[in-house]
Short mmCIF file of C-alpha atoms and ligand atoms in Angstrom, two decimals:
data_model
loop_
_atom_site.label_atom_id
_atom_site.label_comp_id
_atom_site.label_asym_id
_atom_site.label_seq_id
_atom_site.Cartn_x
_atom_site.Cartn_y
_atom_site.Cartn_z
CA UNK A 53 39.41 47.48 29.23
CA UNK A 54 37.21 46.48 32.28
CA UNK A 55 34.73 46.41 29.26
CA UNK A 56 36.13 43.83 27.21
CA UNK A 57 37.00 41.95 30.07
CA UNK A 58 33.55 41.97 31.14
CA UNK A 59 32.18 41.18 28.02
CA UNK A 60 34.66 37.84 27.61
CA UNK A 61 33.86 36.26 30.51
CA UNK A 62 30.06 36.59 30.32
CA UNK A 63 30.49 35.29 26.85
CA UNK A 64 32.91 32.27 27.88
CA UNK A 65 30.14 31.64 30.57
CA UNK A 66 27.81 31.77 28.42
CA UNK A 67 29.37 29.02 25.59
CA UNK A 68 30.49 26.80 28.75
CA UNK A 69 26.59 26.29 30.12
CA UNK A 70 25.39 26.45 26.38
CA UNK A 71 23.41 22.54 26.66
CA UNK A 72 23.66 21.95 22.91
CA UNK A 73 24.80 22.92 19.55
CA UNK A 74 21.84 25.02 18.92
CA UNK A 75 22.40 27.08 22.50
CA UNK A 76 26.34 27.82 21.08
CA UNK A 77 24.71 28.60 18.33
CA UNK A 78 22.78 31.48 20.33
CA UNK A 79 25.18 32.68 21.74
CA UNK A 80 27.62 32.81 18.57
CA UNK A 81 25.14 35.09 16.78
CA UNK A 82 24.50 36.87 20.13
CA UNK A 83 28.46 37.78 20.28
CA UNK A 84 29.56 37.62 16.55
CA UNK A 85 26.88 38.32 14.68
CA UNK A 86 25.85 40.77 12.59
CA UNK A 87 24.22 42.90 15.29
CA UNK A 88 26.52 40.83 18.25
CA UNK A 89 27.96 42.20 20.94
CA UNK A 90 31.69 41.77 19.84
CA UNK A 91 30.98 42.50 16.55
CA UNK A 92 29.83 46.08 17.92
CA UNK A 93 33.08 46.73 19.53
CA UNK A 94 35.02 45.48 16.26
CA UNK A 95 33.06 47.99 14.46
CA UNK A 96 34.66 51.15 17.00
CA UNK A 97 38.00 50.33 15.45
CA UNK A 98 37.04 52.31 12.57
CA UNK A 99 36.41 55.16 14.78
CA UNK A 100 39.33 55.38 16.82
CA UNK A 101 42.81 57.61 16.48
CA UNK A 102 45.83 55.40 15.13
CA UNK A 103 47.23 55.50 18.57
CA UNK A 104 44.09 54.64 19.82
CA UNK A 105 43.75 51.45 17.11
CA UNK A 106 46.92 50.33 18.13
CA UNK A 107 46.20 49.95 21.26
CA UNK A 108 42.74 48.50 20.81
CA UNK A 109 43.16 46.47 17.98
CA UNK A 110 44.78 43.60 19.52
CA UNK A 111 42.41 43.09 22.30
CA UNK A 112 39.45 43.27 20.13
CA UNK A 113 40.58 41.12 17.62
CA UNK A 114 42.47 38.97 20.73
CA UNK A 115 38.50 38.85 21.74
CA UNK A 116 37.55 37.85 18.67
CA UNK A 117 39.71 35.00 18.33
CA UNK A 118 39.76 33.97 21.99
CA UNK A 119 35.68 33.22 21.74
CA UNK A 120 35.52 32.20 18.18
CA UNK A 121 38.48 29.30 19.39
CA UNK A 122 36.05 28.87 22.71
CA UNK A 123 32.91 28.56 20.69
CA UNK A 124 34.45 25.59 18.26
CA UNK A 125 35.81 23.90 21.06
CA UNK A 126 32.44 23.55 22.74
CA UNK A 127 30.84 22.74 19.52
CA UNK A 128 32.69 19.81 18.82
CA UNK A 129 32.50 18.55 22.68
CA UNK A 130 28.71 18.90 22.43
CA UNK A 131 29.00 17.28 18.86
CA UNK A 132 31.20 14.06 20.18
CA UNK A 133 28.70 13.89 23.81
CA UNK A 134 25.47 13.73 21.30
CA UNK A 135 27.12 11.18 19.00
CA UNK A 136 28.34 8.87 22.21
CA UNK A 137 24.58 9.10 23.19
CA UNK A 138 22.94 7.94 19.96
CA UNK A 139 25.72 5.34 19.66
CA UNK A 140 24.92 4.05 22.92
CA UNK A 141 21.25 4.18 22.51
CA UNK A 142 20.95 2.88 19.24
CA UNK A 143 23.57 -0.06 20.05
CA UNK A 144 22.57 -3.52 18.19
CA UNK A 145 23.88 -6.70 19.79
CA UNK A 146 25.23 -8.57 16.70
CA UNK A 147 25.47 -11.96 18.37
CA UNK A 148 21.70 -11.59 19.27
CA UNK A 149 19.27 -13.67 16.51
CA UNK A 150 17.84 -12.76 13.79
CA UNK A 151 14.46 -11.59 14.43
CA UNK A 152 11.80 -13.38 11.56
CA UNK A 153 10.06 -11.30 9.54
CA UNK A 154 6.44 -10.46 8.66
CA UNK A 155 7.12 -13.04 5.42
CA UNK A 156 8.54 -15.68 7.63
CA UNK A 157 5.62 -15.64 10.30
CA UNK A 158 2.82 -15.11 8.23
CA UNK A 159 0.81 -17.85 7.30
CA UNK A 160 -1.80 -18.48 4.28
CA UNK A 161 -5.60 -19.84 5.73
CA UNK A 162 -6.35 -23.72 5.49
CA UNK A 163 -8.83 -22.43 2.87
CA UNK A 164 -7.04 -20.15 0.82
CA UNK A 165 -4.47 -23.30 1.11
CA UNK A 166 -7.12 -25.82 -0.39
CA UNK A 167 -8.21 -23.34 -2.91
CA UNK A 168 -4.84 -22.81 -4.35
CA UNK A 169 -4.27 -26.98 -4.60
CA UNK A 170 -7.38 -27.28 -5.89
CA UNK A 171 -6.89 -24.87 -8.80
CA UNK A 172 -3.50 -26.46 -8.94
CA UNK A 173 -4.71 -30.10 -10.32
CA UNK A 174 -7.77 -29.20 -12.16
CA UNK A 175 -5.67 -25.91 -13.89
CA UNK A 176 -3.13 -29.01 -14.63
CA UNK A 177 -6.10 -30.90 -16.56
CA UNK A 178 -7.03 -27.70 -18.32
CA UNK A 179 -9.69 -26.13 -16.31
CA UNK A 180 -10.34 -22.69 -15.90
CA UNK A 181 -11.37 -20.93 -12.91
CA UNK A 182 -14.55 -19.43 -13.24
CA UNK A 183 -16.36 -16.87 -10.40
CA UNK A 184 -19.57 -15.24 -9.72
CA UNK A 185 -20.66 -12.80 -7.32
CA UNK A 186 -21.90 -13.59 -3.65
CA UNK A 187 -25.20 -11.95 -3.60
CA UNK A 188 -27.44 -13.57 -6.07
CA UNK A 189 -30.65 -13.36 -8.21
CA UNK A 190 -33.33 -16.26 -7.25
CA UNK A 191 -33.46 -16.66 -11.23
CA UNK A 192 -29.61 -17.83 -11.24
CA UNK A 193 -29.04 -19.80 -7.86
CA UNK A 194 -32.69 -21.44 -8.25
CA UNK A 195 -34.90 -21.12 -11.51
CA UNK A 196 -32.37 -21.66 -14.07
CA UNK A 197 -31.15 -24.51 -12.33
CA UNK A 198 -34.41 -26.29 -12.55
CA UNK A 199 -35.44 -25.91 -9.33
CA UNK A 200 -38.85 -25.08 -9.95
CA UNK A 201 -40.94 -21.67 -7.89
CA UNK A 202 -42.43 -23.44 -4.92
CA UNK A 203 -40.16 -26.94 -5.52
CA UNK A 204 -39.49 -28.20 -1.87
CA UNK A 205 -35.40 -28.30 -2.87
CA UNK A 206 -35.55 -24.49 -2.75
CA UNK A 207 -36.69 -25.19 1.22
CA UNK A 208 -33.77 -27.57 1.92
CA UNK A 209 -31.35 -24.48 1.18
CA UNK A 210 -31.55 -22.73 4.29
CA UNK A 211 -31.11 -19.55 2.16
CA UNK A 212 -30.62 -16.01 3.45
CA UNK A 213 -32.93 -13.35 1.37
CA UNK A 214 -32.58 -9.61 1.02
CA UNK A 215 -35.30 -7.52 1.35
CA UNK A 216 -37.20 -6.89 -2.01
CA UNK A 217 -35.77 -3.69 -4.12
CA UNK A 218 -37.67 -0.91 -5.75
CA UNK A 219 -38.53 -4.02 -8.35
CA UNK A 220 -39.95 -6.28 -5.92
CA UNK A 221 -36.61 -8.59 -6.56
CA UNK A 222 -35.48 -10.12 -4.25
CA UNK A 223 -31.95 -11.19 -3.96
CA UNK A 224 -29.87 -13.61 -1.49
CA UNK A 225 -26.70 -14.85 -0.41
CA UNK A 226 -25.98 -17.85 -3.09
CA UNK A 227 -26.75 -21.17 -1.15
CA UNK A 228 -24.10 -22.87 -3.85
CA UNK A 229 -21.49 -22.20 -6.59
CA UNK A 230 -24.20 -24.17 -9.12
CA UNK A 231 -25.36 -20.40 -10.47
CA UNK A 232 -21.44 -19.92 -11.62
CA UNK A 233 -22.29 -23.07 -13.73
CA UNK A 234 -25.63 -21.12 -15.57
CA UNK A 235 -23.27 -17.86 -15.56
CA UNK A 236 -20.65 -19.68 -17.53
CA UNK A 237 -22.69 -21.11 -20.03
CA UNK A 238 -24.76 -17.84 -20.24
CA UNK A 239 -20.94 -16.35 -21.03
CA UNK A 240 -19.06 -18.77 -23.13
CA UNK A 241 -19.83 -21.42 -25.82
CA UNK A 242 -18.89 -24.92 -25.33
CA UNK A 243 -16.48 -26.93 -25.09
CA UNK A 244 -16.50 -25.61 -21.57
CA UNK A 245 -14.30 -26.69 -18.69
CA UNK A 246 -14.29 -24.70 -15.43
CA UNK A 247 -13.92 -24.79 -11.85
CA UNK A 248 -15.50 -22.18 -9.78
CA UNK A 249 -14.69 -21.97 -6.22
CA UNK A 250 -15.74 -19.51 -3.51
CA UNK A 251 -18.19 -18.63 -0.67
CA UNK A 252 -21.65 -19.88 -0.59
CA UNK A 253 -24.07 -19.43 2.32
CA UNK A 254 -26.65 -20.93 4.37
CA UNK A 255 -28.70 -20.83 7.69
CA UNK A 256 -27.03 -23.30 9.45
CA UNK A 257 -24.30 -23.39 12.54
CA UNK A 258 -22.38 -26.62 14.24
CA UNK A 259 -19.30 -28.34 14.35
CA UNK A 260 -19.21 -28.97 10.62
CA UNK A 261 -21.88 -26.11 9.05
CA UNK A 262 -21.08 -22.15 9.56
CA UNK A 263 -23.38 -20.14 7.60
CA UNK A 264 -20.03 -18.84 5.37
CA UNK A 265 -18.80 -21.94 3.60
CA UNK A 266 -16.83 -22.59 1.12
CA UNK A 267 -17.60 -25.00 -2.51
CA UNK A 268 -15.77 -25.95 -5.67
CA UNK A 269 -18.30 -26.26 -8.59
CA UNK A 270 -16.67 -27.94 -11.96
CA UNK A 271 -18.40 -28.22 -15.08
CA UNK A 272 -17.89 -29.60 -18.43
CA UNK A 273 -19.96 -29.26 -22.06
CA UNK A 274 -19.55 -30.46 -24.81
CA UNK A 275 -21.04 -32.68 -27.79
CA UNK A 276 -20.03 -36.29 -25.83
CA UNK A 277 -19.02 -35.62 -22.32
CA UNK A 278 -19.72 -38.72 -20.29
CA UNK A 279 -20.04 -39.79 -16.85
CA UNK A 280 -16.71 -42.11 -17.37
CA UNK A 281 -14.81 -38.79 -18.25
CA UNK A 282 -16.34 -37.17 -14.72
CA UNK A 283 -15.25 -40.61 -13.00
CA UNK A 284 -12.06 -40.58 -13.95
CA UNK A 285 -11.38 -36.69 -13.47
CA UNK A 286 -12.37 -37.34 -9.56
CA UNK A 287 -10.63 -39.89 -9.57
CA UNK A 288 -7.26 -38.39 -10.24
CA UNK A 289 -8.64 -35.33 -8.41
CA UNK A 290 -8.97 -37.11 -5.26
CA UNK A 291 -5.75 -39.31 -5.53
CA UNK A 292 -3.61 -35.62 -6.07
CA UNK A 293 -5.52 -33.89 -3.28
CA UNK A 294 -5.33 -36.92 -0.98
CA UNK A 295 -1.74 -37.45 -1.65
CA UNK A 296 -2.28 -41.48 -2.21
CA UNK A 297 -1.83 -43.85 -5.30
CA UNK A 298 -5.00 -45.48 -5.33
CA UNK A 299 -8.28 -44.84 -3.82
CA UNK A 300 -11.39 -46.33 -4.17
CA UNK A 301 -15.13 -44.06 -5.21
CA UNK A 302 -18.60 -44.94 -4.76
CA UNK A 303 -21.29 -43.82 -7.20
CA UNK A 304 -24.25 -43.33 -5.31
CA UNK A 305 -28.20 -42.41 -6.94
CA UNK A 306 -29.03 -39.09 -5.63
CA UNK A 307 -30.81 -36.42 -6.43
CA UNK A 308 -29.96 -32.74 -7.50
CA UNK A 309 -32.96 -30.49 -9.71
CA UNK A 310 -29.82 -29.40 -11.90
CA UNK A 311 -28.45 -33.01 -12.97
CA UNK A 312 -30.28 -36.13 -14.25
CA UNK A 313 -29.10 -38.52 -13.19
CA UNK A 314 -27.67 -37.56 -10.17
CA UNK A 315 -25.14 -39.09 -7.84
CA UNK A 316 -23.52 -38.60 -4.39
CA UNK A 317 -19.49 -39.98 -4.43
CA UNK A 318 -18.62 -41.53 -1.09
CA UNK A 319 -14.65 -42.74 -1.15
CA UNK A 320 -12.81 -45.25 0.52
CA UNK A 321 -11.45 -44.76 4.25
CA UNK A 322 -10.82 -46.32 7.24
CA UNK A 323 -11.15 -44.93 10.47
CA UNK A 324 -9.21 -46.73 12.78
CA UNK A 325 -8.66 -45.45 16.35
CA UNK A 326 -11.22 -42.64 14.95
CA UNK A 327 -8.64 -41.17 12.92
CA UNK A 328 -9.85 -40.85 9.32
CA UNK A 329 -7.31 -42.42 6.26
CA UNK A 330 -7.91 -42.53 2.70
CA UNK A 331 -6.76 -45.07 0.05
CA UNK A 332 -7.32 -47.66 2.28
CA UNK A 333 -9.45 -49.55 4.77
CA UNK A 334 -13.25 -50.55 4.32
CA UNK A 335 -15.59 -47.75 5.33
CA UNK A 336 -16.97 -45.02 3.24
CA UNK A 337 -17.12 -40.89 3.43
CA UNK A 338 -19.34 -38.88 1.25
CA UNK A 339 -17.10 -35.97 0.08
CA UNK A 340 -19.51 -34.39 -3.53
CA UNK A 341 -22.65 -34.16 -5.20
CA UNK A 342 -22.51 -34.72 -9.18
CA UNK A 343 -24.24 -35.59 -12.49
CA UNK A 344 -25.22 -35.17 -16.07
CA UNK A 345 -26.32 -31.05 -16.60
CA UNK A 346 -29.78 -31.34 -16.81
CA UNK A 347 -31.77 -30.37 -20.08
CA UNK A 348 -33.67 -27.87 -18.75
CA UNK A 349 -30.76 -26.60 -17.53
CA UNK A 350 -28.54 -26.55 -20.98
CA UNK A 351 -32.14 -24.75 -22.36
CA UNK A 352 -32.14 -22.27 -19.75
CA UNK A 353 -28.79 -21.49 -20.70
CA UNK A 354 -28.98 -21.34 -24.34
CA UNK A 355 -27.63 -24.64 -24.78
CA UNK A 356 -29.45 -27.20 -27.40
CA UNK A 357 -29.63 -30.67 -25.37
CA UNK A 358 -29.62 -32.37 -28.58
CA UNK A 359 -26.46 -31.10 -29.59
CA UNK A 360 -24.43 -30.72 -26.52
CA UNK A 361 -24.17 -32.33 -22.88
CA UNK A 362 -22.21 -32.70 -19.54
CA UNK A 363 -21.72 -33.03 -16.66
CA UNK A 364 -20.95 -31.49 -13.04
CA UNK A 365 -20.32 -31.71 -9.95
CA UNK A 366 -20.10 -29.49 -6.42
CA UNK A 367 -17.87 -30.01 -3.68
CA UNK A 368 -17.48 -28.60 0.10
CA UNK A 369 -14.18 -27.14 0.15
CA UNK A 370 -14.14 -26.69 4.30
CA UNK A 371 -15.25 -30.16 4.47
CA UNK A 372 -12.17 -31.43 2.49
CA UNK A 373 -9.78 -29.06 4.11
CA UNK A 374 -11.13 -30.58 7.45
CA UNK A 375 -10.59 -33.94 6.15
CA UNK A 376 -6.83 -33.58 4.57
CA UNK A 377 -5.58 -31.48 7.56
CA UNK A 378 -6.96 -33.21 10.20
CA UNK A 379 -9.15 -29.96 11.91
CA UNK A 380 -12.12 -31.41 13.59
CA UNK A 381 -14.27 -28.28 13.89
CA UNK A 382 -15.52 -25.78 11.39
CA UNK A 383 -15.51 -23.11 13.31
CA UNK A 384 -12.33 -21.60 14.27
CA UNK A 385 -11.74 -21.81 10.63
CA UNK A 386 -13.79 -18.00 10.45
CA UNK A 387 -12.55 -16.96 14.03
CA UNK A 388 -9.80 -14.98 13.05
CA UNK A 389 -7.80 -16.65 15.90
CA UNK A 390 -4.26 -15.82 15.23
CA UNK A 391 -2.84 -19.21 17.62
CA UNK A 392 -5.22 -21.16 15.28
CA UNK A 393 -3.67 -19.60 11.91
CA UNK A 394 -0.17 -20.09 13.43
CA UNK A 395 -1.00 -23.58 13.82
CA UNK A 396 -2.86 -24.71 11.09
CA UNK A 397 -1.57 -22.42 9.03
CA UNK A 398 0.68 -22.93 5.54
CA UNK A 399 4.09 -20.75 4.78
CA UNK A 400 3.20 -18.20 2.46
CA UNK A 401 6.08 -19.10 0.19
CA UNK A 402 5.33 -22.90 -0.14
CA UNK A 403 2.76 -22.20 -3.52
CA UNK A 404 1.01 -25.69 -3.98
CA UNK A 405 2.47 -27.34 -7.14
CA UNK A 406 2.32 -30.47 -8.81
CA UNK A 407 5.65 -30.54 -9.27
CA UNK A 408 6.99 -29.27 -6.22
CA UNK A 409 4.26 -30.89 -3.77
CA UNK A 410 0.80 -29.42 -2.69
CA UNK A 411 0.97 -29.47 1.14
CA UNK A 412 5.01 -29.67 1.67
N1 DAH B 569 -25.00 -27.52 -5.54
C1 DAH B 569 -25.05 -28.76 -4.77
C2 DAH B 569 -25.14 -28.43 -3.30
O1 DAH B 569 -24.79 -27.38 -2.90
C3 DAH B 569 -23.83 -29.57 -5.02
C4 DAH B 569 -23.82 -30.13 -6.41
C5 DAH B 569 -24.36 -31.37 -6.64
C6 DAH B 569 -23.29 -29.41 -7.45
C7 DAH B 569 -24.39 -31.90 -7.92
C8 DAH B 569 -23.30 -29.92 -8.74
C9 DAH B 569 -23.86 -31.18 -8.96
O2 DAH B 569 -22.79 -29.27 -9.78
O3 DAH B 569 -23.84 -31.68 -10.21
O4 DAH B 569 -25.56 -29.27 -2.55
#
């Protein structure tokens, strides 16, 4: 008797300090398990006399019952405290605002901006977009463009060479998109009408020049290209990416190895109270380099000059971005400056369309 007595109140102590569910737990098997102390003294019933049962029995079995009731109750008290807890720790204040999400505070580059509304109004004339890789053979940013071994233009690039391979070739960083021109006509047969944008490199550093820039080569061949078709495709080209209804271009002789003849396009501005407008005003801004492809240039690429011709042109895409958005220094745009991006920045939803606007 003193036994069971005993034995119940160590195992009510027991449940009534148990700290969680998995401590009851314990102590369930520990008392009614298969090897548990209770479940040791039910086993003695078997044993016993039927006087002896009789008088046993019930406080056994009262044992039983009394700790299996104890051990639910605790459970379910330890179950409600842990539930309170998370509640109350993982309680959201509806009325607080929505926080934005990555989508919503993201924002696309100035570049990657001008890129996509670039490819937006020459892919609406029916221009494809061409590409080429960044490190390039001499051959394909210089030889095949008629810029002939030892030519002082080669000098004027600034360019960044790789040590010679196994071959004694010596690659570099291209200095311009021109060699996606050679690749293209290397590739494809005429009539040919691409755009190739992407990175080009030089030696150079200050407010305007970083040695990673970015250009926008566009080339067409075929049997009667003309320079009127290449004035009026910069034309519109300039009045979309300007977002103005008329502008005003200057045709200026210049001189490129790659185009004969060549020009430098200067349009209209006005910078009054130094800020710099287009579509209006009196002054002039250089903004591309163009001209007819060169026949050495159509030869090196297969191409008979007698049959077909073209023209080109090459474009700084940071400088324009600079322009249109109104960023005065080159720099930051490679800085990685998150305040900068935030600023300057475009919504990553807002895709450049025609249609729909390219800078809304
Ligand atoms: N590749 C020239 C440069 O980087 C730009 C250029 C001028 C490209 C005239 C052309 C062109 O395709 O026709 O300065």
């Amino acid at each position: 008797m003193t036994d069971i007595a005993t034995l119940e109140r160590d195992v009510l102590v027991a449940i009534d300090t148990a700290a969680d569910e998995a401590a009851v737990e314990d102590v369930r098997i520990a008392a009614l398990g298969k090897s548990g102390s209770i479940s040791a003294l039910l086993k003695t019933l078997g044993g016993m006399t039927p006087d002896e049962r009789k008088e046993k029995g019930p406080q056994i079995n009262g044992l039983r019952d009394r700790v299996q009731g104890a051990i639910a109750a605790r459970k379910e008290a330890l179950g409600e405290a842990a539930l309170e807890a998370r509640l109350a720790s993982e309680r959201v204040d509806v009325s607080l605002p929505v926080q934005e999400g990555p989508e919503a505070r993201g924002r696309i580059h100035p570049i990657s901006q001008v890129i996509d509304e670039i490819t937006a109004i020459f892919g609406d004339m029916g221009f494809a977009i061409a590409e080429g890789p960044d490190v390039e053979t001499d051959d394909l940013n210089f030889t095949k463009l008629n810029f002939p071994v030892g030519h002082p233009a080669r000098e004027m690039h600034d360019t960044f060479f790789f040590a010679p391979d196994a071959n004694g070739e010596r690659k570099l960083l291209r200095t311009h998109t021109s060699p996606v021109q050679v690749r293209t006509m290397l590739a494809e047969a005429p009539p040919i009408r691409v755009i190739c944008p992407g990175r080009t490199y030089r030696n150079d550093s200050d407010q305007t020049h970083t040695p990673m820039f970015h250009q926008v080569e566009g080339l067409v061949i075929d049997k009667s290209a003309h320079l009127g078709h290449l004035k009026w495709i910069l034309e519109e080209f300039c009045k979309s990416f300007f977002e103005i209804d008329d502008v005003k271009m200057r045709f200026r002789p210049s001189f490129f190895p790659f185009t004969e003849p060549s020009m430098e396009v200067d349009i209209q501005c006005s910078r009054k109270g130094g800020e710099i407008r287009f579509g209006e005003g009196d002054d002039w801004l250089e903004i591309l380099g163009c001209g007819m492809v060169h026949p050495n240039v159509l030869r090196n690429c297969g191409l008979d000059p007698e049959v077909y011709q073209g023209f080109a042109w090459g474009m700084g895409i940071d400088r324009i971005a600079m322009l249109k958005y109104g960023m005065p220094d080159l720099r930051p745009f490679f800085e990685a400056d998150v305040r900068w991006l935030s600023h300057y920045g475009f919504r990553p939803l807002d895709l450049p369309t025609l249609t729909a606007g390219l800078s809304s």
